[in-house]
CSV table of C-alpha atoms in Angstrom, one decimal:
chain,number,residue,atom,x,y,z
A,1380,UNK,CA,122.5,155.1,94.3
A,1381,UNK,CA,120.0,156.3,96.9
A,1382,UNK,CA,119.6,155.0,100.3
A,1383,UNK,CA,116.0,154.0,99.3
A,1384,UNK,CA,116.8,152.2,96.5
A,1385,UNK,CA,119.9,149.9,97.9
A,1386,UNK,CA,117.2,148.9,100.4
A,1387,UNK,CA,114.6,148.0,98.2
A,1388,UNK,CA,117.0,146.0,96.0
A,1389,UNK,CA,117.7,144.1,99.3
A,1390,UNK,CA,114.3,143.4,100.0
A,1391,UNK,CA,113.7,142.0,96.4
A,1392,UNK,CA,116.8,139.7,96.5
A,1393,UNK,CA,115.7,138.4,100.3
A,1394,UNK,CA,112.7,137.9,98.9
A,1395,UNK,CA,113.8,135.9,95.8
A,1396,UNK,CA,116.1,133.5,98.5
A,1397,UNK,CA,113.1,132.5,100.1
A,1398,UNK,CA,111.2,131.2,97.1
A,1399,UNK,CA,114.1,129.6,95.6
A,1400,UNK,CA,115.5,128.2,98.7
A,1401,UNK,CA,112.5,126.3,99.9
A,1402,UNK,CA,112.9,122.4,99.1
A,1403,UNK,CA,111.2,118.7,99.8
A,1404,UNK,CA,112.7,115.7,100.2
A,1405,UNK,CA,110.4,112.6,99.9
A,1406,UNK,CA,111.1,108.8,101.2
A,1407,UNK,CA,109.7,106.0,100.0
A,1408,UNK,CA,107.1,104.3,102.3
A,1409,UNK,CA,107.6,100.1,101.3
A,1410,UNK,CA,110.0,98.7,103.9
A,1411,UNK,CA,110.3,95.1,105.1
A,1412,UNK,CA,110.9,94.4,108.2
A,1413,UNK,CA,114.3,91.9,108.1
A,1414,UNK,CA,114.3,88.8,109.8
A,1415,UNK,CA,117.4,89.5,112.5
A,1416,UNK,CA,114.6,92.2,113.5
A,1417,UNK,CA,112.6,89.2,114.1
A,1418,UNK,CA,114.6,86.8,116.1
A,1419,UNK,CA,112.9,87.4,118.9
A,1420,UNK,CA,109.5,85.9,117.5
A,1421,UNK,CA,111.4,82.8,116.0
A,1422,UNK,CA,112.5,79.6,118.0
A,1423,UNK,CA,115.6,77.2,117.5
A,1424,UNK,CA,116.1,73.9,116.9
A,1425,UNK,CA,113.0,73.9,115.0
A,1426,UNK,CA,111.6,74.7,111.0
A,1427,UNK,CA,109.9,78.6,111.2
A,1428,UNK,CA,107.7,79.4,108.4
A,1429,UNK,CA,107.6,83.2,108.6
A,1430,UNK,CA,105.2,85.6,106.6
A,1431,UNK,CA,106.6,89.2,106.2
A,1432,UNK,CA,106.1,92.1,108.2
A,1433,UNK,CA,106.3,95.1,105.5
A,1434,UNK,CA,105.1,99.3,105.6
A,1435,UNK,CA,103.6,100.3,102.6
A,1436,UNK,CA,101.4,103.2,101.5
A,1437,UNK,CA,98.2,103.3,100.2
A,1438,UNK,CA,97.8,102.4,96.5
A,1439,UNK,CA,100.9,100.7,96.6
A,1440,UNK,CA,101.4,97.1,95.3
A,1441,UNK,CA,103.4,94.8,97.6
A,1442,UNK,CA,105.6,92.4,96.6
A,1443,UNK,CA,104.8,89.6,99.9
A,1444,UNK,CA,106.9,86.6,100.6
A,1445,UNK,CA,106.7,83.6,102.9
A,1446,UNK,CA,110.2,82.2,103.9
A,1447,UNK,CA,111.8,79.5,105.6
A,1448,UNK,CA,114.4,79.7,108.1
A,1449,UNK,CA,116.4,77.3,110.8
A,1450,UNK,CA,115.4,74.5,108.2
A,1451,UNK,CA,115.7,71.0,110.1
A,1452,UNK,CA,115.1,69.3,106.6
A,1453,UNK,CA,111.4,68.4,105.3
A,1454,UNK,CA,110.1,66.5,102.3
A,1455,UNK,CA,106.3,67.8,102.4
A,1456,UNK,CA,104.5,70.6,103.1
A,1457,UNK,CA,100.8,71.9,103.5
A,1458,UNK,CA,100.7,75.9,104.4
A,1459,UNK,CA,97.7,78.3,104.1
A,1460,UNK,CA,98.0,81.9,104.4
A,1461,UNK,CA,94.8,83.6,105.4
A,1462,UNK,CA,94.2,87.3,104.2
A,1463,UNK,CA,92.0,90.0,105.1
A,1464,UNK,CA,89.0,90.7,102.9
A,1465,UNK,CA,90.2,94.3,102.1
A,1466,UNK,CA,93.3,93.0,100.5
A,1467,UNK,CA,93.0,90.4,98.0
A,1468,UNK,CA,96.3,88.8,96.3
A,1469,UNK,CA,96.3,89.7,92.7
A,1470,UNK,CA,95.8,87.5,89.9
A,1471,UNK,CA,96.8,87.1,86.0
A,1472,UNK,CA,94.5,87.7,83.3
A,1473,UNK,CA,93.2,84.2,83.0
A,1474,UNK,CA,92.0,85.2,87.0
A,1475,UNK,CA,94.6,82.8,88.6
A,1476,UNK,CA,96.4,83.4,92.0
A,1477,UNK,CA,99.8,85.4,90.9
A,1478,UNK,CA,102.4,83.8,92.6
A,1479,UNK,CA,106.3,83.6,92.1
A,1480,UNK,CA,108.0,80.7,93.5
A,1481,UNK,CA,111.4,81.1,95.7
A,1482,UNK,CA,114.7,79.5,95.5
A,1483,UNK,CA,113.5,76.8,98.8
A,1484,UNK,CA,110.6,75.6,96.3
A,1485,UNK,CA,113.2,74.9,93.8
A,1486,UNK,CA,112.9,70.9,92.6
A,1487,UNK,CA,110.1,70.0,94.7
A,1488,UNK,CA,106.7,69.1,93.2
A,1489,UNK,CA,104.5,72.0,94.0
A,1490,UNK,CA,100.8,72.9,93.9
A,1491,UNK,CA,99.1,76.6,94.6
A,1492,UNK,CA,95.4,78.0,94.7
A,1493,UNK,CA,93.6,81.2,95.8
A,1494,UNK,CA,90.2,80.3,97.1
A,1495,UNK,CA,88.9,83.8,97.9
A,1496,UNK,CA,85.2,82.4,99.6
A,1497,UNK,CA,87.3,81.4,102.7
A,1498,UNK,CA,90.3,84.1,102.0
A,1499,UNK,CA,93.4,81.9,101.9
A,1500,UNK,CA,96.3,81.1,99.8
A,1501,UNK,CA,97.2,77.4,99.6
A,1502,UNK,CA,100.8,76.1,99.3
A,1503,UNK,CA,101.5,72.4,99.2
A,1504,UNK,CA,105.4,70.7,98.3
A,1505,UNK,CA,106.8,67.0,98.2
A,1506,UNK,CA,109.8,65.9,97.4
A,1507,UNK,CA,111.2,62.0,98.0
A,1508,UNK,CA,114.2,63.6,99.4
A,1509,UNK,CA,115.1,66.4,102.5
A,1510,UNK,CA,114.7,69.9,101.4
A,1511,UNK,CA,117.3,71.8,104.0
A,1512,UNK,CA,117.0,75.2,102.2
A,1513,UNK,CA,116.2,78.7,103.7
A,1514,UNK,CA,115.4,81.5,101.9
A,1515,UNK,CA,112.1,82.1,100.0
A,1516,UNK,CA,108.8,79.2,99.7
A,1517,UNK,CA,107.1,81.5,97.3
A,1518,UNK,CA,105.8,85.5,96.8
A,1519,UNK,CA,102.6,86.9,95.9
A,1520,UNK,CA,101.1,90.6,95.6
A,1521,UNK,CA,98.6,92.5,97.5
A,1522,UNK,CA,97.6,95.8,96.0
A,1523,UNK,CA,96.9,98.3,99.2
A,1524,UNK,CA,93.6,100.0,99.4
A,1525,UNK,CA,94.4,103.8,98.4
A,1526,UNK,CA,92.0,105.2,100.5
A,1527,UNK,CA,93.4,103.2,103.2
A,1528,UNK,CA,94.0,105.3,106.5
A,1529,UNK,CA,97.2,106.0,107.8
A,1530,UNK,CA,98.1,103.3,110.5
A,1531,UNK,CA,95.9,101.1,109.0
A,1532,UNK,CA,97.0,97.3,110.2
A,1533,UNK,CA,96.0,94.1,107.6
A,1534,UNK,CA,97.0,91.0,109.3
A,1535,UNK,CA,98.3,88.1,107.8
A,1536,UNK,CA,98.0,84.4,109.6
A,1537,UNK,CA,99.6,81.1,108.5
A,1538,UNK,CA,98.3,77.6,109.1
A,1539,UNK,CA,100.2,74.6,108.8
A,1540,UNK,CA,98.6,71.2,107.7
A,1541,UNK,CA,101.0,69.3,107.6
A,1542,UNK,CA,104.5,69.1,107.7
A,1543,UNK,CA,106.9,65.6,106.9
A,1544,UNK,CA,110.4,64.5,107.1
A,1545,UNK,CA,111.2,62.1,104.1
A,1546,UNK,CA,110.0,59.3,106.3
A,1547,UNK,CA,106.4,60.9,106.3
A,1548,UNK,CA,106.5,61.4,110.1
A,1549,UNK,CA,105.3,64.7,111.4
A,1550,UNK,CA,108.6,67.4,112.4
A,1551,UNK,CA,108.5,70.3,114.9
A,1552,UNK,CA,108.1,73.8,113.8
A,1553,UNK,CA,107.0,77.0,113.9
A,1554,UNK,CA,104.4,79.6,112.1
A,1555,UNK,CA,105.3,83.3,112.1
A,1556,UNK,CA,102.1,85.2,111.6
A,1557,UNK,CA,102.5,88.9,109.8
A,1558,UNK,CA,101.1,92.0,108.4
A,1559,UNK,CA,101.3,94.8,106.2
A,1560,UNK,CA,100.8,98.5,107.8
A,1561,UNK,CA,100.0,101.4,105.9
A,1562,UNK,CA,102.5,104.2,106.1
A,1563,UNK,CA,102.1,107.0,104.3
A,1564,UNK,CA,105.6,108.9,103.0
A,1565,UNK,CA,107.7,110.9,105.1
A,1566,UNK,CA,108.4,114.4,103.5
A,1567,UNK,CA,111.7,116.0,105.1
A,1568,UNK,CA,111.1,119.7,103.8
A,1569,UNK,CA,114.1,122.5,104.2
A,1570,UNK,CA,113.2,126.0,104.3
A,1571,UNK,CA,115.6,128.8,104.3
A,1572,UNK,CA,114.1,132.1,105.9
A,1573,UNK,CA,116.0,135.4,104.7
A,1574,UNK,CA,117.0,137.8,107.1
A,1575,UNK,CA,116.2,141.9,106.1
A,1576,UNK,CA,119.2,143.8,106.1
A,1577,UNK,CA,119.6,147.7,105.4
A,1578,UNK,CA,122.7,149.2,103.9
A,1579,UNK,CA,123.8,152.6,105.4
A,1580,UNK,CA,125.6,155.3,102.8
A,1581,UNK,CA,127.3,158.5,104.6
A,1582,UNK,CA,127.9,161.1,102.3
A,1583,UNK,CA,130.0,164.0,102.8
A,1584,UNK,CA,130.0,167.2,101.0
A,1585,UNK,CA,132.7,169.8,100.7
A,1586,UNK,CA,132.7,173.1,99.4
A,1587,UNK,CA,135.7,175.4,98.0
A,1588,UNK,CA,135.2,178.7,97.4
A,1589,UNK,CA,137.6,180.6,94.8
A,1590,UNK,CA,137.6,185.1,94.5
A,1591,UNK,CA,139.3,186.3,91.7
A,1592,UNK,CA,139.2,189.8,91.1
A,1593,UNK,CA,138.2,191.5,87.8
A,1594,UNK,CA,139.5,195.5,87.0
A,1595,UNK,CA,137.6,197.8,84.7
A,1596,UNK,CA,138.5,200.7,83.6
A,1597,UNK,CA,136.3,203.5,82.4
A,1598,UNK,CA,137.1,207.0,81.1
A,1599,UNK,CA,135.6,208.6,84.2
A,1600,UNK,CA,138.3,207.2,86.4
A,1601,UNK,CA,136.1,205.0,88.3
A,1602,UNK,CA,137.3,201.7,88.9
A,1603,UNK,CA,134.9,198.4,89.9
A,1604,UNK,CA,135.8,194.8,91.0
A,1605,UNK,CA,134.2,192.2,90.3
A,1606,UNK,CA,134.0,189.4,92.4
A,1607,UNK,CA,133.7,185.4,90.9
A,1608,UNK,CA,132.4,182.4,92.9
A,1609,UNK,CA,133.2,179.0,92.2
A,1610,UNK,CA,132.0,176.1,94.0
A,1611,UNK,CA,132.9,172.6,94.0
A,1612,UNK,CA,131.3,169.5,95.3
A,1613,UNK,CA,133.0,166.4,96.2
A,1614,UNK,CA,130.6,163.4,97.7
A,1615,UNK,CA,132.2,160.3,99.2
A,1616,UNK,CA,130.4,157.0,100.2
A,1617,UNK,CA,130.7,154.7,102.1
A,1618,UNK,CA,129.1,151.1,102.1
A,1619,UNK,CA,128.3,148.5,105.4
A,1620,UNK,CA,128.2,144.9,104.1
A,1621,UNK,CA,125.0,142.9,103.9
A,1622,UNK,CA,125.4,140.3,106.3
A,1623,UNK,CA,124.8,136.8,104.9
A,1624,UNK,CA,121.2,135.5,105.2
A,1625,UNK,CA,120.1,133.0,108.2
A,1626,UNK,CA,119.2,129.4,107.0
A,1627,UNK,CA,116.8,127.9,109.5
A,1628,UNK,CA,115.9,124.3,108.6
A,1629,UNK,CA,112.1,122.9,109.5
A,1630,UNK,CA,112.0,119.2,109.7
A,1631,UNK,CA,108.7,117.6,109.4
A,1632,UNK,CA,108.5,114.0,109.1
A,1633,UNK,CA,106.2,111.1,110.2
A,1634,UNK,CA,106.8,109.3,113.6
A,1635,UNK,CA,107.7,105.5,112.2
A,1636,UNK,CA,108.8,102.7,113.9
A,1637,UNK,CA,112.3,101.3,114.9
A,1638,UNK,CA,113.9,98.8,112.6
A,1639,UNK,CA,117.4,97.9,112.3
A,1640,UNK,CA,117.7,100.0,109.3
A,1641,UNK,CA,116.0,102.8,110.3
A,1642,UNK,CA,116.5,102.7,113.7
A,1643,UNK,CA,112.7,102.7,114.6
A,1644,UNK,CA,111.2,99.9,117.3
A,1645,UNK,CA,109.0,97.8,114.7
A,1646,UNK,CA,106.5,97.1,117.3
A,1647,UNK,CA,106.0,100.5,119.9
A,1648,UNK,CA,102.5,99.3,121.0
A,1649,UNK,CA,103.5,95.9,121.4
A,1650,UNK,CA,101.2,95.9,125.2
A,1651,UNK,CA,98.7,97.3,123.3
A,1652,UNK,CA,95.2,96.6,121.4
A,1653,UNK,CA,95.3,97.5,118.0
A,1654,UNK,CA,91.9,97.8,115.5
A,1655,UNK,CA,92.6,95.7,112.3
A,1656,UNK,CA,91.3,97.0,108.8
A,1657,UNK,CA,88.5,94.1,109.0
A,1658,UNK,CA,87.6,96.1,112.7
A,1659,UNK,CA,88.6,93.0,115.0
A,1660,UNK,CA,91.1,93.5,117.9
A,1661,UNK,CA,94.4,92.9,117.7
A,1662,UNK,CA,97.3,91.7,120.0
A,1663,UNK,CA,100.2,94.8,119.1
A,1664,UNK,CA,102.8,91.7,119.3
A,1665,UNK,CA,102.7,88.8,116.7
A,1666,UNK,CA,100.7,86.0,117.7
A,1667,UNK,CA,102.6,82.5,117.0
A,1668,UNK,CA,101.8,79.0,117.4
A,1669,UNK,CA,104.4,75.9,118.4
A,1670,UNK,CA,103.3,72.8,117.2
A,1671,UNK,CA,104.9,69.2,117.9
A,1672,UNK,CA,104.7,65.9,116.2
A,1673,UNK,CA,101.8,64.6,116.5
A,1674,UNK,CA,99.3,67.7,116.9
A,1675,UNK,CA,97.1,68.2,114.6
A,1676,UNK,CA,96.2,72.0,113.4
A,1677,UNK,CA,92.1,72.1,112.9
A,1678,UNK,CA,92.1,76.1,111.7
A,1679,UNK,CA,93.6,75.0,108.2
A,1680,UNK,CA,91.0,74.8,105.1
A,1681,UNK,CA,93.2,74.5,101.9
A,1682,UNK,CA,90.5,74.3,99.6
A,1683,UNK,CA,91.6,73.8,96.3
A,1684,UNK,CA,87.9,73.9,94.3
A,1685,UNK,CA,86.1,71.5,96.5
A,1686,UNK,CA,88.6,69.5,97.6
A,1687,UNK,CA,91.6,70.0,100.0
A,1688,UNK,CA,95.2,70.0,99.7
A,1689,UNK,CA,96.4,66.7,101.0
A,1690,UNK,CA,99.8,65.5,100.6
A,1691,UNK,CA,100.9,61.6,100.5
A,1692,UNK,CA,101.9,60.2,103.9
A,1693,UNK,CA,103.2,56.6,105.5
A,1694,UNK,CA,100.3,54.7,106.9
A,1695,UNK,CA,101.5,53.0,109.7
């Protein structure tokens, strides 16, 4: 085989490396942020009501929950859970608020609405006795815009009305606001590059000469010789291995947050101003609210039609 050739056969199969070689990894962008990420925004001793914190990408449906933790027992329960106009919760085909109620709703009388002129969900829950459960109140669905731009921030606020203990006096807690951030997917792609390599043949000719002599005789007395050639060729090769091709891998994958799972800080601009999808301004840390017997909450309008939610309580 010729010198030219073995090097063009090396070129071809670098070549065919490359293309094969070449590969993209994608992760999926929905994450919720878990509450022992969150301790920091909770406080003890009294009920937290916490809305979720989740990354999602645009077009995706989310799959939001409100949740109840450090439980100090309640038997009522008025919430609202305000929502930006760009992401409305979805509804069932009769056009109903689509809601799924958790395992801390379980056994109380319960009552849900969507009133999407003032943009709030409304929750309310009785029950004669304590409900000391944490875990999930209910979950609802937010479809994210799809031409939502990346970093994109829709908060979510909650508002309590009122909350009762089963002797319909008020009890301390705490609202957890929250948000959903869009995050578009993180593609980890691995490349390999080929390296060109060149194969080196040595050949090595040698050449053996034989004489034999011929006699003829002829009538005049004369004698002639005839000389005969004979050449042979021998060719040896030698090879250099191909050296293995260099793998270089290219990394290219979004900057995201810290979380306990992923080891990203969920809240890097926590000192700064962030623009919400609605345009506002933004706090980059979650805004919360403490709130002790006694104090009323005048932000909340859990408007179910034309009326609001109101839930039974001792007159004194």
């Amino acid at each position: 085989m010729s010198l030219l050739k073995k090097i063009s056969m090396a070129l071809t199969g670098a070549a065919a490396l490359a293309i094969c070689s070449a590969a993209a990894v994608t992760a999926y962008a929905f994450e919720r942020v878990e509450l022992t990420d969150r301790a920091s925004e909770m406080k003890d001793g009294v009920l937290n009501v916490i809305a979720d914190e989740i990354y999602a990408e645009p077009g995706e449906t989310v799959k939001y929950q409100v949740v109840v933790q450090n439980n100090t027992g309640y038997s009522s329960m008025g919430l609202g859970l305000y929502y930006e106009e760009a992401l409305p919760p979805k509804k069932d085909t009769a056009g109903n608020l689509l809601i799924e109620m958790g395992n801390v709703s379980l056994g109380m009388s319960l009552i849900s609405d969507l009133n999407e002129t003032k943009r709030i969900v409304s929750y309310g829950a009785t029950k004669e006795s304590l409900n000391t459960l944490n875990g999930v109140l209910y979950t609802i669905q937010f479809d994210v815009p799809a031409d939502a731009a990346d970093g994109t921030v829709y908060p979510l606020k909650l508002v309590m009305e009122d909350v009762f203990d089963d002797q319909q006096e008020d009890i301390p807690y705490k609202t957890v606001d929250g948000w959903i951030t869009v995050r578009k997917k993180a593609v980890t792609t691995t490349v390999t590059v080929p390296t060109t390599t060149t194969s080196t043949t040595t050949s090595t000719s040698i050449t053996t000469t034989t004489t034999s002599p011929t006699i003829t005789t002829s009538t005049s007395t004369s004698s002639s010789v005839t000389t005969t050639s004979t050449t042979t060729t021998v060719t040896t090769t030698s090879f250099v291995p191909e050296p293995p091709p260099v793998t270089t891998t290219l990394t290219v994958q979004t900057t995201e947050p810290k979380t306990s799972k992923t080891g990203r800080d969920i809240n890097p601009d926590k000192d700064k101003t962030v623009t919400t999808a609605a345009g506002g301004k933004k706090s980059g840390s979650v805004q919360t609210g403490d709130v002790t017997p006694g104090v009323a909450v005048a932000a909340l309008l859990l408007a179910v039609g034309t009326g609001a939610v109101m839930l039974p309580r001792k007159k004194h």
